[in-house]
Coordinates of C-alpha atoms in Angstrom, one line a residue:
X1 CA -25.2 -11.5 16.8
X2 CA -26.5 -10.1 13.8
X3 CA -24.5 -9.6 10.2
X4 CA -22.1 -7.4 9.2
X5 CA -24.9 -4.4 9.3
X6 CA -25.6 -1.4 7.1
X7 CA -23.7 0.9 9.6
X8 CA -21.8 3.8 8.8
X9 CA -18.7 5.5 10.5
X10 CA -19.7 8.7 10.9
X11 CA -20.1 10.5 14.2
X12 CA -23.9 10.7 13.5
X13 CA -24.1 6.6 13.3
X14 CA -22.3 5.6 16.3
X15 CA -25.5 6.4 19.0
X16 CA -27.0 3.4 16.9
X17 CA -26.7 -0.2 18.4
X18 CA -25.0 -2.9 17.3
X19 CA -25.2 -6.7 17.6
X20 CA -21.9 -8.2 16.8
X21 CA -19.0 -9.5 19.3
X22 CA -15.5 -7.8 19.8
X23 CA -12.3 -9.5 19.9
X24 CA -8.8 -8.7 19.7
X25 CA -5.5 -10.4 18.8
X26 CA -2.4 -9.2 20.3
X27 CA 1.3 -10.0 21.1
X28 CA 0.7 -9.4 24.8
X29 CA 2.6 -11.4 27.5
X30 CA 1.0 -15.1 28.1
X31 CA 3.5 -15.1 31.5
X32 CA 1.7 -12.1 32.7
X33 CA 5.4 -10.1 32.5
X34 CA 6.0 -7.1 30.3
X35 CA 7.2 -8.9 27.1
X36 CA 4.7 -7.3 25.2
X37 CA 6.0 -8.8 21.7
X38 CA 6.8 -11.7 19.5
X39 CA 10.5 -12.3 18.2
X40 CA 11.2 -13.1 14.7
X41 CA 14.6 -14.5 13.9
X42 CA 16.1 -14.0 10.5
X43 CA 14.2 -16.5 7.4
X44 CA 11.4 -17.2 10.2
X45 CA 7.8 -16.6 9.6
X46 CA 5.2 -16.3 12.3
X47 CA 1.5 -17.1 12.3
X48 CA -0.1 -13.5 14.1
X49 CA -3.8 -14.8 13.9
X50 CA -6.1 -17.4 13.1
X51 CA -9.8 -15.9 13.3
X52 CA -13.2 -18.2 12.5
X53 CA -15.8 -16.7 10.5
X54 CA -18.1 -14.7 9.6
X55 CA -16.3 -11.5 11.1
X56 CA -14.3 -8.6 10.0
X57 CA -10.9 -6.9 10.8
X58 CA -11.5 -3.4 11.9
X59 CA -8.4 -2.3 12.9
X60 CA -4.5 -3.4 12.7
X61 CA -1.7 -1.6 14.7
X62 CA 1.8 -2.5 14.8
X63 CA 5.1 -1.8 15.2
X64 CA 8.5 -3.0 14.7
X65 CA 11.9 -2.6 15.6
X66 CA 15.6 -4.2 14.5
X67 CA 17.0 -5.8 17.8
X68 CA 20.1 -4.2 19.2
X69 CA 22.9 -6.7 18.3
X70 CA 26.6 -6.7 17.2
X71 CA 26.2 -5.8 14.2
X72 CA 26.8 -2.3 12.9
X73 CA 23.5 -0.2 13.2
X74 CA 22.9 0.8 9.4
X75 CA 23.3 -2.9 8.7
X76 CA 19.6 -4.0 7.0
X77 CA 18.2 -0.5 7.8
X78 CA 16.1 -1.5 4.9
X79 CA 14.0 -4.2 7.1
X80 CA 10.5 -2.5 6.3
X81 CA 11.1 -4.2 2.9
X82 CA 12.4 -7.1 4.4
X83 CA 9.8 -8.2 6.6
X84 CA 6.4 -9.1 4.4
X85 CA 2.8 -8.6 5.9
X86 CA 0.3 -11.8 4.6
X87 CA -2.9 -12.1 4.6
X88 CA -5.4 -15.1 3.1
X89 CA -9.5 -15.4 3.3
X90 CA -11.5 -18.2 4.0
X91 CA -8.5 -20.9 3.2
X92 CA -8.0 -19.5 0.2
X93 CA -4.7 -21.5 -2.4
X94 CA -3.0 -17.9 -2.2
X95 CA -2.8 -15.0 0.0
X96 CA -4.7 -11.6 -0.8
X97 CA -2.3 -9.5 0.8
X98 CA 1.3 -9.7 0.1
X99 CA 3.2 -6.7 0.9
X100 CA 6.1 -5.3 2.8
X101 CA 5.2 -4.2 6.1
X102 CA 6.2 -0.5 5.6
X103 CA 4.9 -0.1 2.1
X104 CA 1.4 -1.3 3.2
X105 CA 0.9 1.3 6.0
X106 CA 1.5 4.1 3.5
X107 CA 5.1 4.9 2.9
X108 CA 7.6 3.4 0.7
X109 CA 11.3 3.2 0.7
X110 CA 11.8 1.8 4.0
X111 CA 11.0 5.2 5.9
X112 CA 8.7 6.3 8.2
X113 CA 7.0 9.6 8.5
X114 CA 4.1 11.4 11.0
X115 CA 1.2 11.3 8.8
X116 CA -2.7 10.9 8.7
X117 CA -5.3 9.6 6.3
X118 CA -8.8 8.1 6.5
X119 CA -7.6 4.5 6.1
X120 CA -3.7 4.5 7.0
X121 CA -1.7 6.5 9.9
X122 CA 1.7 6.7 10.6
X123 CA 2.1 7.9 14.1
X124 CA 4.7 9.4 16.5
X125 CA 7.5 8.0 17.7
X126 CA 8.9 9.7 14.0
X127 CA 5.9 7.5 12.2
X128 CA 6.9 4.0 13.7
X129 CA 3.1 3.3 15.1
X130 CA 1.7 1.8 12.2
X131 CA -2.1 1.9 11.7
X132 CA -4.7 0.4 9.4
X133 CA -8.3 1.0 9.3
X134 CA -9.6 -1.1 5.9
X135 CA -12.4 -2.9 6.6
X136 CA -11.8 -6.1 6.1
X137 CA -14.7 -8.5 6.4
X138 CA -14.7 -12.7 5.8
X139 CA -16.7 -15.6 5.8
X140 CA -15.3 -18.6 7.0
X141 CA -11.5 -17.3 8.4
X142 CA -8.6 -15.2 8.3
X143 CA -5.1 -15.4 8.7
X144 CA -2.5 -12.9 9.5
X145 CA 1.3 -13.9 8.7
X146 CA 4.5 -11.9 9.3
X147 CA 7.6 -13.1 7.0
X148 CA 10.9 -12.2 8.2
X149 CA 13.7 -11.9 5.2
X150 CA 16.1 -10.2 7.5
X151 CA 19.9 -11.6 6.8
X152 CA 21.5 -10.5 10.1
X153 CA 19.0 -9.5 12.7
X154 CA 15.7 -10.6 14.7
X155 CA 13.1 -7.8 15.4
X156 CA 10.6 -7.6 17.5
X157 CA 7.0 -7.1 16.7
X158 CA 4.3 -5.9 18.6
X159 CA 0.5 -5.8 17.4
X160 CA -3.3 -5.7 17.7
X161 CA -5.8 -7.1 15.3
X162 CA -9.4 -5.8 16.3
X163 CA -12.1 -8.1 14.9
X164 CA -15.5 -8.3 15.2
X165 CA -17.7 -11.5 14.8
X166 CA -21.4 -12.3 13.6
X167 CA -24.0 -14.3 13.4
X168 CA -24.0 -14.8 9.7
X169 CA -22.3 -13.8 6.4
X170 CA -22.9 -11.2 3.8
X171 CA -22.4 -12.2 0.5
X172 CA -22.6 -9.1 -1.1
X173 CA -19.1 -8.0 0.6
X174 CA -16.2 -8.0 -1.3
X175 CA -12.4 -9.4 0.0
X176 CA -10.1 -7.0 0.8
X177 CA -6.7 -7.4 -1.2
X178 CA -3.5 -5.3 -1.4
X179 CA -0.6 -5.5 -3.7
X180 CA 2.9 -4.3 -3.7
X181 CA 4.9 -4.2 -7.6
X182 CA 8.1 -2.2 -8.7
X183 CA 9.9 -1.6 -11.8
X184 CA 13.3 -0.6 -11.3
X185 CA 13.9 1.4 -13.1
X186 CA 11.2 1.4 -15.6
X187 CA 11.7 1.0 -18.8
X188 CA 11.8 4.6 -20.2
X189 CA 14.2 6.1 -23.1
X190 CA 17.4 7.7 -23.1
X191 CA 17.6 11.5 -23.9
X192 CA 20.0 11.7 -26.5
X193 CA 19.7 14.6 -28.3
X194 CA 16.7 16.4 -27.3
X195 CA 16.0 19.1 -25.1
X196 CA 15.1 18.7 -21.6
X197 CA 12.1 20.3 -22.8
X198 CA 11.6 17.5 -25.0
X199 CA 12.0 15.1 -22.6
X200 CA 9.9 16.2 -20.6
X201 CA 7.2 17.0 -21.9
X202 CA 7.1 15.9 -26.0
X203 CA 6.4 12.4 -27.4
X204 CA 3.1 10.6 -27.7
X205 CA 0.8 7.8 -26.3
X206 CA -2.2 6.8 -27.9
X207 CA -2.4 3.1 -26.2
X208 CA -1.0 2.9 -22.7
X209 CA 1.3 -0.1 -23.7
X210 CA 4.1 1.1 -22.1
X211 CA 2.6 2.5 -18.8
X212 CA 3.7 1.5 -15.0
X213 CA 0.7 -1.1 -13.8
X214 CA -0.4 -0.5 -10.3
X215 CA -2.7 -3.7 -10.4
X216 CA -4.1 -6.2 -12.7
X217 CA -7.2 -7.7 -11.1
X218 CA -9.8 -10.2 -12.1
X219 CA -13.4 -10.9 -10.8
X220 CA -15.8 -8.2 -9.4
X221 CA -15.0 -5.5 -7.4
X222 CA -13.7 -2.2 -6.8
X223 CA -10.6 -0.2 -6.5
X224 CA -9.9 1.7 -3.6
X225 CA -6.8 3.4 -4.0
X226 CA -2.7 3.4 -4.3
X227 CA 0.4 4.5 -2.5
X228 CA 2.7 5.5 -5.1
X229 CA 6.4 5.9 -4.6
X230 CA 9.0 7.5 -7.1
X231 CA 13.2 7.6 -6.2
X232 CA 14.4 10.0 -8.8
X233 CA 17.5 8.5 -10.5
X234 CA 17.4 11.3 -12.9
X235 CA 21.2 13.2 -12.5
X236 CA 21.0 16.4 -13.8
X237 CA 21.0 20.4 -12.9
X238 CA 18.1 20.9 -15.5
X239 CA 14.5 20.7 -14.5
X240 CA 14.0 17.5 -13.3
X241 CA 10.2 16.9 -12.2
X242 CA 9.2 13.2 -12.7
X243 CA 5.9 13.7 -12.8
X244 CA 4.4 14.1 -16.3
X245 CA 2.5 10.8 -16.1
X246 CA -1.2 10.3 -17.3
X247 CA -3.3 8.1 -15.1
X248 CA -5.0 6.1 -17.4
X249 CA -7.6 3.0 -15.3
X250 CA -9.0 0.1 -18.3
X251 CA -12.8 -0.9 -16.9
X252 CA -14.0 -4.6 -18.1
X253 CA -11.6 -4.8 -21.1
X254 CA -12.2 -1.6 -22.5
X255 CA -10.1 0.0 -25.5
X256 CA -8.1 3.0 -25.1
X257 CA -8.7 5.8 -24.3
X258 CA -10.6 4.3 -21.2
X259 CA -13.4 6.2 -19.9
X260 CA -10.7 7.3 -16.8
X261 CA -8.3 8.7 -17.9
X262 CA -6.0 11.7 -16.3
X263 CA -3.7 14.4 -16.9
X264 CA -0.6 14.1 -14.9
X265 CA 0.8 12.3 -11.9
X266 CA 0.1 15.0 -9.2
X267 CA -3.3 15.8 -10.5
X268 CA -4.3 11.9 -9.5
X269 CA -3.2 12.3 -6.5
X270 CA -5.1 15.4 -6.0
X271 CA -2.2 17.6 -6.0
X272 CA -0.7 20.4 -8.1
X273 CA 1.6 21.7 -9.7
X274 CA 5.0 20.1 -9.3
X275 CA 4.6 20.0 -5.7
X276 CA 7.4 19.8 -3.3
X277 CA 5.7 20.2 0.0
X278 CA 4.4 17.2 2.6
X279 CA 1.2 17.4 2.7
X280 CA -1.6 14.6 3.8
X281 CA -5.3 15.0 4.1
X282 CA -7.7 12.0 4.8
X283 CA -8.1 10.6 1.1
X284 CA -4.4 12.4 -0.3
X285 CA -1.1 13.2 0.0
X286 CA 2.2 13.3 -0.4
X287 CA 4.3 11.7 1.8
X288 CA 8.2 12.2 0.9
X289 CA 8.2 15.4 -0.8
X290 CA 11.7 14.5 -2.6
X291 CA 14.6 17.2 -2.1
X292 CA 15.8 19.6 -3.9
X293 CA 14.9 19.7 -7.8
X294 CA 12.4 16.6 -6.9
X295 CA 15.2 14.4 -6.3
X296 CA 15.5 11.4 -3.9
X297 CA 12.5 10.4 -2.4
X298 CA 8.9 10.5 -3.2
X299 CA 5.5 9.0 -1.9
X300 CA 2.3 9.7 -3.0
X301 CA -1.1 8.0 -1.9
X302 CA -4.9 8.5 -3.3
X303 CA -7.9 6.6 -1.7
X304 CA -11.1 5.8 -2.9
X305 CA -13.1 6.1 -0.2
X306 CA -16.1 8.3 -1.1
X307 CA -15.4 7.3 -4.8
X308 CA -14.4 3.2 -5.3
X309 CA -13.7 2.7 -8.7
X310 CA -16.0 -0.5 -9.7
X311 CA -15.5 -3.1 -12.2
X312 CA -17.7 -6.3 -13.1
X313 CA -15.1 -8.6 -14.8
X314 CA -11.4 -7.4 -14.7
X315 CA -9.8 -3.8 -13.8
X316 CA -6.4 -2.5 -15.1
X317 CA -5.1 0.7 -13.0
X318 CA -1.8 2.0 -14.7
X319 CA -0.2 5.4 -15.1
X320 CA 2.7 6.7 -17.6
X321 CA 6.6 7.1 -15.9
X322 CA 7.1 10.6 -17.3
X323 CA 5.2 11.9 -20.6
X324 CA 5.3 9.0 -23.1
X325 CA 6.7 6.7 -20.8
X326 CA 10.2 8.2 -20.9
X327 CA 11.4 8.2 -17.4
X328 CA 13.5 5.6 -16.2
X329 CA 12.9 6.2 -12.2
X330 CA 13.0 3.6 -9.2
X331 CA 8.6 3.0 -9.2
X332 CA 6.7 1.1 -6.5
X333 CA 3.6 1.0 -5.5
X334 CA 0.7 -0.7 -3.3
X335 CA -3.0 -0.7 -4.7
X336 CA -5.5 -2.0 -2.2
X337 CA -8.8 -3.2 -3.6
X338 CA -11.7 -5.4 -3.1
X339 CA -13.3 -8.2 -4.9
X340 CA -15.0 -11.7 -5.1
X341 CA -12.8 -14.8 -4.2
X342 CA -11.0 -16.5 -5.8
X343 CA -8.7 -14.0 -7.2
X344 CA -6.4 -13.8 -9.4
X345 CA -3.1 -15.3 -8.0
X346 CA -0.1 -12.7 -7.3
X347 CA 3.7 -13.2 -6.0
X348 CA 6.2 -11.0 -4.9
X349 CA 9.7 -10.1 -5.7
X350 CA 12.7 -11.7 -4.1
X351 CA 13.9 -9.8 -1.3
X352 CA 17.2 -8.2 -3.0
X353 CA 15.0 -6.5 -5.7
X354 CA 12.5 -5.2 -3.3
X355 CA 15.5 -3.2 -1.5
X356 CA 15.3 0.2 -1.9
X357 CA 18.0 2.3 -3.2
X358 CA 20.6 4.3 -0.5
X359 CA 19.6 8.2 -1.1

């Protein structure tokens, strides 16, 4: 078996041949019956996989259901933010994935939705096949956790994790990592007395102080992209688009204005315009839409696929909540990046602030 390789995944690439071994980790019946899944019982957390190095993940599937039970159906209807996908490299102190299950494949809030990009799918039944295609290469091991925070109910889980192994390591490949924040709501201003106008769309920012931070990493690497997920909590019959934010990424420590910086929250995620309409294309969309007058609901992702975002020594990826920083909205978000180990250490909130708010 040879390394990792130089190998593409384009059409044209795949007549050439490869030297590595396949192997899969699933949650298929040892007894040989049809109990195709693992059960997780409330506060319980389950090893998935336990791979030797070097390899790579090429592929995760999975989905999940709340058992039937006695307790009233729209009880912990929240659970993709209760149950908590982990990941850690080569023995590392700390894990580099720590996210809630939904969130990571692509949508946040809970929900579900049909959709397709390069890296992430969420597929039919009513986007409850979950499917991730990151890269995700390692030395000496991997291990996959699921963390149950459910109160009431078990679920059941069913899954793959495709891997390939080698023959030997590549130093030159960087971790894979993914982090989920919120700030809820963020810290934004009260309107007072100014126009909606004003609101909206006046006020200045000449430093990024106050922006929403999608990730804050250390080390050497580069950024791969974000989901993005906004609840309106904005109550009013005037215009009410959220999305006056300036992307604004800090490279290596630099000064503001950083060398990438945007000009509004749709226009990073290669939309336009206010838009209201689900849309989702291999490296952008837009998820949940929001309803009427951009309320409710929203999710947004941007990958960097044909375009990583590279740093040397730190990377600060942020973007303003409203012009100036003056929304106050319900803001998640997961970035995914990759990098040298170790990295720098990251938690996750309790599970009663990770809850998303009833629409």
């Amino acid at each position: 078996m040879s390394g990792y390789g130089t190998f593409g995944s384009s059409l044209r690439d795949l007549p050439r041949l490869r030297q590595s071994k396949r192997g899969r980790v699933s949650s298929w019946d040892r007894t040989g019956g049809n109990t195709d899944n693992i059960r997780l019982q409330p506060g319980e957390s389950r090893e998935l996989a336990r791979l030797s190095g070097p390899g790579a993940v090429t592929h995760l599937w999975c989905t999940v259901a709340v058992e039937d039970g006695p307790h009233r159906p729209e009880v912990e209807g929240d659970y993709l933010r209760r149950l908590v996908l982990k990941i850690t490299w080569d023995d590392a102190a700390h894990p580099s994935v720590l996210v809630p299950l939904g969130d990571f494949f692509g949508i946040g809030h809970g929900r579900t939705e049909n959709f397709v990009s390069a890296p992430l799918q969420m597929s039919p039944q009513d986007g409850k096949g979950f499917n991730c295609w990151f890269a995700m290469p390692f030395a000496e091991g991997a291990r996959f956790e699921l963390i149950s925070e459910m109160s009431l109910k078990p679920v059941i889980f069913y899954y793959y994790i495709d891997y390939e192994q080698y023959h030997r390591a590549d130093p030159e490949l960087g971790y894979f990592h993914a982090q989920w924040r919120r700030e809820d709501p963020a810290d934004g201003v009260e309107q007072g007395d100014q126009t909606n106008d004003e609101f909206l769309f006046g006020g200045i920012n000449l430093d990024g102080a106050g922006n929403y931070v999608l990730l804050e990493a250390e080390g050497r690497g580069h950024y791969v992209g974000s989901v993005l997920n906004v609840h309106n909590l904005r109550s009013t019959t005037d215009w009410n688009w959220y999305g006056e934010g300036d992307d604004m990424i800090f490279i290596d420590g630099e000064p503001w204005p950083p060398r990438l910086h945007g000009t509004g929250t749709e226009d990073y995620f290669n939309t336009a315009w206010c838009p209201s309409q689900p849309y989702h294309a291999p490296y952008h969309g837009l998820t949940l839409p929001g309803g009427r007058n951009w309320s409710g609901q929203v999710s947004y992702y941007r990958f960097h696929v044909e375009d990583p975002i590279t740093f040397e020594s730190s990377i600060k990826v942020s973007i303003e909540h409203g012009h100036a920083n003056k929304r106050s909205d319900d803001i998640s978000s997961v970035a995914y990046w990759y990098q040298t180990l170790p990295s720098r250490p990251f938690g996750l909130l309790p599970v009663h602030e990770r809850l998303p708010h009833p629409l």
